PDB file of C-alpha atoms in Angstrom:
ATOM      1  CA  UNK A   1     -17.106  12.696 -15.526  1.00 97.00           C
ATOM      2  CA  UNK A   2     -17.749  13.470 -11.754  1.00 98.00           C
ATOM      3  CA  UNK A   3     -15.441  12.480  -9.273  1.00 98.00           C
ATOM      4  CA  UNK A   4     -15.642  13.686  -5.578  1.00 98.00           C
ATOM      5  CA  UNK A   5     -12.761  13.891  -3.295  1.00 98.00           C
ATOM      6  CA  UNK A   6     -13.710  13.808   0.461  1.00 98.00           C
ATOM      7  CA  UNK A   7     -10.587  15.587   2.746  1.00 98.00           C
ATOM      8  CA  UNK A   8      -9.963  17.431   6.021  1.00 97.00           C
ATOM      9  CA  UNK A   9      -7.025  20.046   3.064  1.00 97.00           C
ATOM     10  CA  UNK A  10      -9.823  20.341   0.654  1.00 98.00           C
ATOM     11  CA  UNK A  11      -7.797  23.278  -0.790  1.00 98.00           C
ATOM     12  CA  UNK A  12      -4.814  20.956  -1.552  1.00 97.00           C
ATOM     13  CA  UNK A  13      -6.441  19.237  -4.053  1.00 98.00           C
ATOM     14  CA  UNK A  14      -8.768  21.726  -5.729  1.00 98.00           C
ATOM     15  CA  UNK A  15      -5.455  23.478  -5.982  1.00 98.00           C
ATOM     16  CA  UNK A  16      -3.423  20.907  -7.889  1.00 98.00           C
ATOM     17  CA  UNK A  17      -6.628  19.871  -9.600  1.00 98.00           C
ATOM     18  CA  UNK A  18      -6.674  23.972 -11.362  1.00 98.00           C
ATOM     19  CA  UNK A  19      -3.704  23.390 -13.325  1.00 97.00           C
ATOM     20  CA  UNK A  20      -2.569  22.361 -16.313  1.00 96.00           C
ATOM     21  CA  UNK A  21      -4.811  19.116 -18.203  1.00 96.00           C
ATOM     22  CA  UNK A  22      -6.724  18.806 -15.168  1.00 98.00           C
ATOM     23  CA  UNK A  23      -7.547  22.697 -15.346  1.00 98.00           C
ATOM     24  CA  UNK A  24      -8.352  22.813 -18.323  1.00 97.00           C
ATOM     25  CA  UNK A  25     -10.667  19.897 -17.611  1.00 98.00           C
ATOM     26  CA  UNK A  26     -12.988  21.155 -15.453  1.00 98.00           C
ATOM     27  CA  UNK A  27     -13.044  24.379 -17.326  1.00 97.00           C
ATOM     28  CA  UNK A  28     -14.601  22.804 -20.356  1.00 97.00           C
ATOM     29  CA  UNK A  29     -16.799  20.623 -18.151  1.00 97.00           C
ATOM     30  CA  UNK A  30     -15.119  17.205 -19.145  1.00 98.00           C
ATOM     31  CA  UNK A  31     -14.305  16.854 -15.023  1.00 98.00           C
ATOM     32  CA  UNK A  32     -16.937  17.388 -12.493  1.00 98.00           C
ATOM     33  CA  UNK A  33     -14.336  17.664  -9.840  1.00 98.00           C
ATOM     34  CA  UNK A  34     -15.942  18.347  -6.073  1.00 98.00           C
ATOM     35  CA  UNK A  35     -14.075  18.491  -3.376  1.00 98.00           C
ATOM     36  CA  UNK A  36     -15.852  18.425   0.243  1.00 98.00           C
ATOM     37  CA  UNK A  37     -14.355  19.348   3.604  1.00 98.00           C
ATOM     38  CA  UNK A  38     -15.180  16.825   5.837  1.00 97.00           C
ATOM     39  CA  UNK A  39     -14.725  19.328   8.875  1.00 97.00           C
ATOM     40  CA  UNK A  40     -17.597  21.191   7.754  1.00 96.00           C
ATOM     41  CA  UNK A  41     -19.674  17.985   9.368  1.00 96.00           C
ATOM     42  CA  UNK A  42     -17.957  17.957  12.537  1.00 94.00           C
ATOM     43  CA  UNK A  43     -20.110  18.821  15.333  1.00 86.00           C
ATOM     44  CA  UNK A  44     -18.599  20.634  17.835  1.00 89.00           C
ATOM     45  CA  UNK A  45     -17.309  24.674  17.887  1.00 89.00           C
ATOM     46  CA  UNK A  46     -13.618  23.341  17.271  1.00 91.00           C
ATOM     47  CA  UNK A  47     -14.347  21.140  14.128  1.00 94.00           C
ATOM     48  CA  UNK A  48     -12.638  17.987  15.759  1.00 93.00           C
ATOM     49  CA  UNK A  49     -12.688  15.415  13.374  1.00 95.00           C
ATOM     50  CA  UNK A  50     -10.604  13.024  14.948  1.00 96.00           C
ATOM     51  CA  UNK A  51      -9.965  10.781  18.851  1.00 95.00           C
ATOM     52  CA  UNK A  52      -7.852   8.732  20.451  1.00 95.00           C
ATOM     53  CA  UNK A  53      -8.074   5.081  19.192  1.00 94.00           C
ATOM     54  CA  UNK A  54     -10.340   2.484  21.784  1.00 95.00           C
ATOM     55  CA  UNK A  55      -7.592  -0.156  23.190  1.00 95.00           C
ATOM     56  CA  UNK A  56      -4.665   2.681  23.020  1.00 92.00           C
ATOM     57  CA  UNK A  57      -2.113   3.201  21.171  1.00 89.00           C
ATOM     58  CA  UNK A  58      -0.222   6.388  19.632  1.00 88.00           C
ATOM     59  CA  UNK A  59      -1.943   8.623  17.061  1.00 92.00           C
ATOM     60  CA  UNK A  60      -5.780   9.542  16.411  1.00 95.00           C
ATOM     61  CA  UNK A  61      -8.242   7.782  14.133  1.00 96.00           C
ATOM     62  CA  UNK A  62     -10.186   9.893  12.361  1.00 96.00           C
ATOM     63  CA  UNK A  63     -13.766   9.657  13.731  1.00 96.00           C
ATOM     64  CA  UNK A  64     -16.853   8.031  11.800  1.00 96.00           C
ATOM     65  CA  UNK A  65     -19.710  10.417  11.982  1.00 96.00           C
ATOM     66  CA  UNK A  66     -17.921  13.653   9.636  1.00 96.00           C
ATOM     67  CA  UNK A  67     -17.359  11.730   7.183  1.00 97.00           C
ATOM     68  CA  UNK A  68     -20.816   9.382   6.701  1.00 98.00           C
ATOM     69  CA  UNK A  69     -22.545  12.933   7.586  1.00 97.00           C
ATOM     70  CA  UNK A  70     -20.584  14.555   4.662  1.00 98.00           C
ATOM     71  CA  UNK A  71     -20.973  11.610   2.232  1.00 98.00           C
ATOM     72  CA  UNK A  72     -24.656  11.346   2.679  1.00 98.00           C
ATOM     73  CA  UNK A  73     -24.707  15.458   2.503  1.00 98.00           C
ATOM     74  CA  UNK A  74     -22.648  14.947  -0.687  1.00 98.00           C
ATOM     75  CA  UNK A  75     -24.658  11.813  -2.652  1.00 98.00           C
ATOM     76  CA  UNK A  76     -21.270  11.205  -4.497  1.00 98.00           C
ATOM     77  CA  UNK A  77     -21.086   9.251  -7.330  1.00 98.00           C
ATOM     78  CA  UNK A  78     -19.539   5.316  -6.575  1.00 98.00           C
ATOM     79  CA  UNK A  79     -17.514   3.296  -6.117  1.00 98.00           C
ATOM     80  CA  UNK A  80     -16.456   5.301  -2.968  1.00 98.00           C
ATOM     81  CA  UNK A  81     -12.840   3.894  -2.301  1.00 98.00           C
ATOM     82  CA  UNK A  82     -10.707   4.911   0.641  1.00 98.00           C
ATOM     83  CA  UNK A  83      -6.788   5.470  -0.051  1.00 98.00           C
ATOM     84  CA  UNK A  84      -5.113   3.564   2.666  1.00 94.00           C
ATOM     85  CA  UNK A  85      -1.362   1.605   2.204  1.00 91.00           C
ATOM     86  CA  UNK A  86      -3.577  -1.419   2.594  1.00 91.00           C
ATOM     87  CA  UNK A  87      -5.559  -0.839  -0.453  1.00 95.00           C
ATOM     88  CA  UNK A  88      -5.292  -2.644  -3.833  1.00 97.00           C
ATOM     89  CA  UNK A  89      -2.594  -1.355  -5.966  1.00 97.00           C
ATOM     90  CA  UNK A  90      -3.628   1.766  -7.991  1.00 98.00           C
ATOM     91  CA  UNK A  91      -2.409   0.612 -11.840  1.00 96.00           C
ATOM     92  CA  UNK A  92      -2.957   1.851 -15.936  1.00 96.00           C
ATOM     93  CA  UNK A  93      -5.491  -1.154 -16.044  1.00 95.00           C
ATOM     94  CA  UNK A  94      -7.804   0.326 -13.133  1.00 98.00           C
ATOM     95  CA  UNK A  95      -7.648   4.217 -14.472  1.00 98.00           C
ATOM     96  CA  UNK A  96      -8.697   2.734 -17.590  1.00 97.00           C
ATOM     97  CA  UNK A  97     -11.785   1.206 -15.253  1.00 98.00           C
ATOM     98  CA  UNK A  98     -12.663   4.314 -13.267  1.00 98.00           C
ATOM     99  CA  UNK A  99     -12.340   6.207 -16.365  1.00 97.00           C
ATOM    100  CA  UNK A 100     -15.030   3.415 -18.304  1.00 97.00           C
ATOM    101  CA  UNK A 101     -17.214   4.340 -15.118  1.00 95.00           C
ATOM    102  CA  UNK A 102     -18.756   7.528 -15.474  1.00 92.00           C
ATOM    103  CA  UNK A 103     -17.633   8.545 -11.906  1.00 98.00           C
ATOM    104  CA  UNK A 104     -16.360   7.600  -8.729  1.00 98.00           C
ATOM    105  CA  UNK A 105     -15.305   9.296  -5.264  1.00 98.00           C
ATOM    106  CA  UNK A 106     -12.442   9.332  -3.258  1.00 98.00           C
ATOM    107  CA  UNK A 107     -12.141   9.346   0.636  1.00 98.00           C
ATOM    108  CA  UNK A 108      -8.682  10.911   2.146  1.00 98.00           C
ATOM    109  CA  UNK A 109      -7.431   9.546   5.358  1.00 94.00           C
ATOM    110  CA  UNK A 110      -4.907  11.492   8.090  1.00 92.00           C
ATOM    111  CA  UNK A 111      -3.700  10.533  10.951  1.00 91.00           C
ATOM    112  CA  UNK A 112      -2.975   7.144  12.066  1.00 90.00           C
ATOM    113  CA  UNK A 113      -6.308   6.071   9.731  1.00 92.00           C
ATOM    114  CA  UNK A 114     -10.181   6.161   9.695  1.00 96.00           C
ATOM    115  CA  UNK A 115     -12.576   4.373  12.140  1.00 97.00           C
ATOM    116  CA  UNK A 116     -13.208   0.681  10.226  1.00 97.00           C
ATOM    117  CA  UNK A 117     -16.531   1.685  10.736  1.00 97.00           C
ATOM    118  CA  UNK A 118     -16.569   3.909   7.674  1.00 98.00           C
ATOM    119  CA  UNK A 119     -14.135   0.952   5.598  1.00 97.00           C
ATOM    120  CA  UNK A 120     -17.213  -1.995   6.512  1.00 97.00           C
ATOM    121  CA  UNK A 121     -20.184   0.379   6.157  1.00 98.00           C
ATOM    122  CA  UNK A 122     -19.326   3.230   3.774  1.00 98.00           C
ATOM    123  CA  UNK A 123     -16.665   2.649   1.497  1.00 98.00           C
ATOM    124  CA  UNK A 124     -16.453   0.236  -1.750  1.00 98.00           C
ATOM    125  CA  UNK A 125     -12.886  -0.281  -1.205  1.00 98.00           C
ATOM    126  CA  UNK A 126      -9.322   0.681  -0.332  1.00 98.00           C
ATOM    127  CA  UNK A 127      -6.687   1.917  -2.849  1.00 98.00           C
ATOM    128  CA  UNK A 128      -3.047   2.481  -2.484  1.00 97.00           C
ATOM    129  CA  UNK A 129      -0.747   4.083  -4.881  1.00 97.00           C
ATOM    130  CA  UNK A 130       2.336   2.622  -3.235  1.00 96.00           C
ATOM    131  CA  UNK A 131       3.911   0.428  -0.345  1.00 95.00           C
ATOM    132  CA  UNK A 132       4.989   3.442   1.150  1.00 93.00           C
ATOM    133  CA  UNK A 133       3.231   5.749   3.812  1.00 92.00           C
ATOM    134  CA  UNK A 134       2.252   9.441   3.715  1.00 94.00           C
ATOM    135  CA  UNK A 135       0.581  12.158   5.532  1.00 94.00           C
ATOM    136  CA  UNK A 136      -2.635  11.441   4.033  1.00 96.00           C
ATOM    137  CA  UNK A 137      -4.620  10.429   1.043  1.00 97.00           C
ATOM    138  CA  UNK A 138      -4.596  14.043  -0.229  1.00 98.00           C
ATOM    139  CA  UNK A 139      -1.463  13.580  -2.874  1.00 97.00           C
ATOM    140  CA  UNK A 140      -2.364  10.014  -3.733  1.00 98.00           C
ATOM    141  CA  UNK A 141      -5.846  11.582  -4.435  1.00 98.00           C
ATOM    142  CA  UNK A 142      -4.375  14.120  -7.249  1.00 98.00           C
ATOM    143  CA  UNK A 143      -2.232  11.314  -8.633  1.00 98.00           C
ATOM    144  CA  UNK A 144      -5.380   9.207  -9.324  1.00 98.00           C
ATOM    145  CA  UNK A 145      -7.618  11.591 -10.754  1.00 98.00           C
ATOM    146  CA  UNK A 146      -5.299  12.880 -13.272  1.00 98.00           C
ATOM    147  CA  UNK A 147      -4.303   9.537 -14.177  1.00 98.00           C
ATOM    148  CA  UNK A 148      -7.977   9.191 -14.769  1.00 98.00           C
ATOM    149  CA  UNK A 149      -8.879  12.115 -16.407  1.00 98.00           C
ATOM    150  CA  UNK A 150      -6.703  12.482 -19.371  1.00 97.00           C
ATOM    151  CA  UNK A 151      -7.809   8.669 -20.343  1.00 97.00           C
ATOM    152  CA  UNK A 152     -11.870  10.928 -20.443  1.00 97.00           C
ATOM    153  CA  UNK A 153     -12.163  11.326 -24.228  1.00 96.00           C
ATOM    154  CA  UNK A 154     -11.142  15.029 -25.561  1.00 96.00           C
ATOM    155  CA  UNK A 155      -9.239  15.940 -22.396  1.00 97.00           C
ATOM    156  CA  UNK A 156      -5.680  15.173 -23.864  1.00 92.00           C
ATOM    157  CA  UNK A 157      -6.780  16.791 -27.408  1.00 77.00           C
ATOM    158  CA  UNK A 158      -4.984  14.134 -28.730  1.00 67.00           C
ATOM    159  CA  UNK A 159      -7.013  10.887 -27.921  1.00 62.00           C
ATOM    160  CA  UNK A 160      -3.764   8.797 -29.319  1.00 58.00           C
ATOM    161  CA  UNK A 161      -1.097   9.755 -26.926  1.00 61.00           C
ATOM    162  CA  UNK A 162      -2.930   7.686 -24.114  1.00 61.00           C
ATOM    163  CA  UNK A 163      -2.537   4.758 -26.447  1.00 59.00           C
ATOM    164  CA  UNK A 164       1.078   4.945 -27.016  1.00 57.00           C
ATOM    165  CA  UNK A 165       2.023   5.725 -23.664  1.00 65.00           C
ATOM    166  CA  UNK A 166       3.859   3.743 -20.706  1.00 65.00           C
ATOM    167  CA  UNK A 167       1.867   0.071 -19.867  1.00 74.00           C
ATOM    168  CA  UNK A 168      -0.260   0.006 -22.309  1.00 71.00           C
ATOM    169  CA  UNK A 169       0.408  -3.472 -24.065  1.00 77.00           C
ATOM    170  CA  UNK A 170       2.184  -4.234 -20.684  1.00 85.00           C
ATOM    171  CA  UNK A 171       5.639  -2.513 -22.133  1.00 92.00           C
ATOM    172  CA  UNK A 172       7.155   1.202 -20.751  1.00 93.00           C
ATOM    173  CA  UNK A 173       7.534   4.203 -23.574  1.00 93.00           C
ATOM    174  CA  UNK A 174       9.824   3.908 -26.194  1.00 94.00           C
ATOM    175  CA  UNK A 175      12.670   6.436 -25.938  1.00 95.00           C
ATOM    176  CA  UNK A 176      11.248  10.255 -27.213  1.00 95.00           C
ATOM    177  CA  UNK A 177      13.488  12.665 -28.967  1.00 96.00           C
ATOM    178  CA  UNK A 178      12.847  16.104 -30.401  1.00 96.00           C
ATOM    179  CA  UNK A 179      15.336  19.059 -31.705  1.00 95.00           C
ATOM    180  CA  UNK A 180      18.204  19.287 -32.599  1.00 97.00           C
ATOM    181  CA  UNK A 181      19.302  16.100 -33.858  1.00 96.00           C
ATOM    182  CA  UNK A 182      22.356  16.645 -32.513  1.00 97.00           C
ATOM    183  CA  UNK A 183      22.873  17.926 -29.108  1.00 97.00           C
ATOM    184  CA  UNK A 184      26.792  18.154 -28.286  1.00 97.00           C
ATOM    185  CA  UNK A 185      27.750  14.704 -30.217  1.00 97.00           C
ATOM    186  CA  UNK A 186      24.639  13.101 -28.473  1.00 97.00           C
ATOM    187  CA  UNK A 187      22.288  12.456 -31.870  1.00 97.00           C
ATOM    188  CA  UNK A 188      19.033  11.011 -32.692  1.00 97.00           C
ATOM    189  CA  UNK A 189      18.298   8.170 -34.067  1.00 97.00           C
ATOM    190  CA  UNK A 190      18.612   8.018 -37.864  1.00 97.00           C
ATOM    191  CA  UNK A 191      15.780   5.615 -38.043  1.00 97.00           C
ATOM    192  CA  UNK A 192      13.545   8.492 -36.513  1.00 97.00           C
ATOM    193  CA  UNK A 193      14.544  11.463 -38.997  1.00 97.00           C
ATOM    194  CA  UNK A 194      14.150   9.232 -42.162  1.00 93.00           C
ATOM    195  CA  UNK A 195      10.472   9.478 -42.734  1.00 93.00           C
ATOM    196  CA  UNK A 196       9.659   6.026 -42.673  1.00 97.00           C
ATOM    197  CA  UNK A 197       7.134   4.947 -40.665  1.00 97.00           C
ATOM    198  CA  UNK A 198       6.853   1.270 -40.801  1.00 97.00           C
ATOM    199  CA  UNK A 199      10.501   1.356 -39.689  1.00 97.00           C
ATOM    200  CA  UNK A 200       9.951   4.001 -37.353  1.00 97.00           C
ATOM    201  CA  UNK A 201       6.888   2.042 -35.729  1.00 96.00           C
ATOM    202  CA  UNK A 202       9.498  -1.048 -35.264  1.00 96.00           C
ATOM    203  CA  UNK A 203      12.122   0.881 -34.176  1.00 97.00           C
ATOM    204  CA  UNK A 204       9.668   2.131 -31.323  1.00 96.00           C
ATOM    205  CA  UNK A 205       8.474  -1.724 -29.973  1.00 95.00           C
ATOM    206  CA  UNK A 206      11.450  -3.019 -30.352  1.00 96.00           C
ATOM    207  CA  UNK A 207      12.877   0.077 -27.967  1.00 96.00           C
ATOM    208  CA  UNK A 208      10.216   0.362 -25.984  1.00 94.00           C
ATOM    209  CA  UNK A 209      10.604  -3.881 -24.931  1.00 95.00           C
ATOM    210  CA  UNK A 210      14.255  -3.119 -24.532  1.00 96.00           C
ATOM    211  CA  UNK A 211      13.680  -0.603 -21.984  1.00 95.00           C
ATOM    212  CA  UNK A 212      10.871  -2.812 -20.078  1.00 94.00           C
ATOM    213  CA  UNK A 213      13.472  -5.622 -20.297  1.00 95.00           C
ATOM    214  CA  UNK A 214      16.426  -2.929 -18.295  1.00 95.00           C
ATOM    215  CA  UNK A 215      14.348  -1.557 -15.762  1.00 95.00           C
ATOM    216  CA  UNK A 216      11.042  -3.198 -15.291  1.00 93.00           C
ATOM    217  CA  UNK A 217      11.474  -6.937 -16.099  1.00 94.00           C
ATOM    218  CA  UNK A 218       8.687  -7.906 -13.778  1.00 92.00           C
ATOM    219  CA  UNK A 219       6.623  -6.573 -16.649  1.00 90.00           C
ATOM    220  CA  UNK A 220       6.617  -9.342 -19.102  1.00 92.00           C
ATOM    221  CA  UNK A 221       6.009 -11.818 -16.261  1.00 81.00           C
ATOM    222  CA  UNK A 222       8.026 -15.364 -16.186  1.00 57.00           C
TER     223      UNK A 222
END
């Protein structure tokens, strides 16, 4: 899968994006990450990429013609969505979609935004990970593609643990546990260290709606 990441900290997320899953990823060719600096399509000797906003107002707004000039430079593969706090809600269900797609791109605003220019006439969309604000798209950019990229097929080694994990079916993780089986008077479950599995799968739902019941009711709706 290709993805492209368009940012002024390019190195930020080709940094994250070297370690671990993701790594190991795009050494075995299963992610066709590309990052692009979208200073290198400024055009003047200081590599401004940004300007005051028209009408006033504090902050700068990143400027249009970087980033169209990088994205046409760059012939990324779409949708092309831009991660803003006004964007739809980043979820399971649409990592599951970008990772059906066979690529997509992300655009990283800074500042106090981009020109709407490049949101009417460039991008596909707007994605948030959050109703909360930061710096720039840059760490909601590594959060989405290694959400997406251990759903690609033979990134995770095990295709299964995707399946069993947190949302899908619309419930949270049932409770994990590994050695010892008792940890200062704090045991196991017997039900897990018996062998079987039937009861072991039931134990699991049955844990896993208890705990989307406690802390994320909203879950399993009205």
């Amino acid at each position: 899968m290709r993805i492209d990441v368009f940012s002024i900290f390019p190195a930020l997320v080709d940094a994250f994006c070297s370690e671990s899953l993701l790594g190991r990823a795009r050494t075995t060719a299963l992610l066709d990450l590309r990052v692009h600096d979208l200073r290198e399509h400024a055009t003047d000797a200081h590599r401004t990429i940004d300007d005051a906003p028209f009408g006033g107002g504090a902050g700068m707004v990143m400027r249009p013609e970087p980033i169209f000039a990088s994205v046409r430079a760059a012939q990324p593969p779409r949708p092309l969505l831009l991660l803003s706090p006004g964007g739809k809600r980043f979820d399971q269900q649409m990592a599951k979609t970008l990772a059906a797609s066979g690529g997509f791109s992300l655009l990283c605003g800074r500042y106090e935004g981009v020109d709407h220019r490049v949101v009417a006439e460039l991008c596909d969309g707007e994605v948030s990970i959050g109703d909360f604000v930061l710096g720039g798209g840059e760490v909601a950019a590594c959060a989405i593609v290694e959400a997406v990229t251990r759903l690609i097929p033979g990134v995770m080694g095990n295709d299964e643990s995707a399946a069993s994990e947190s949302f899908e079916g619309g419930l949270l993780e049932a409770p994990h546990y590994t050695r010892p089986a008792d940890y200062k008077g704090w045991k196991v479950p017997e039900v897990l260290l018996g062998g079987n599995h039937a009861a072991i799968e039931k134990w699991r739902r049955e844990a896993a709606l208890e705990a989307t019941k406690k802390r994320r009711p909203d879950l399993l709706g009205s």
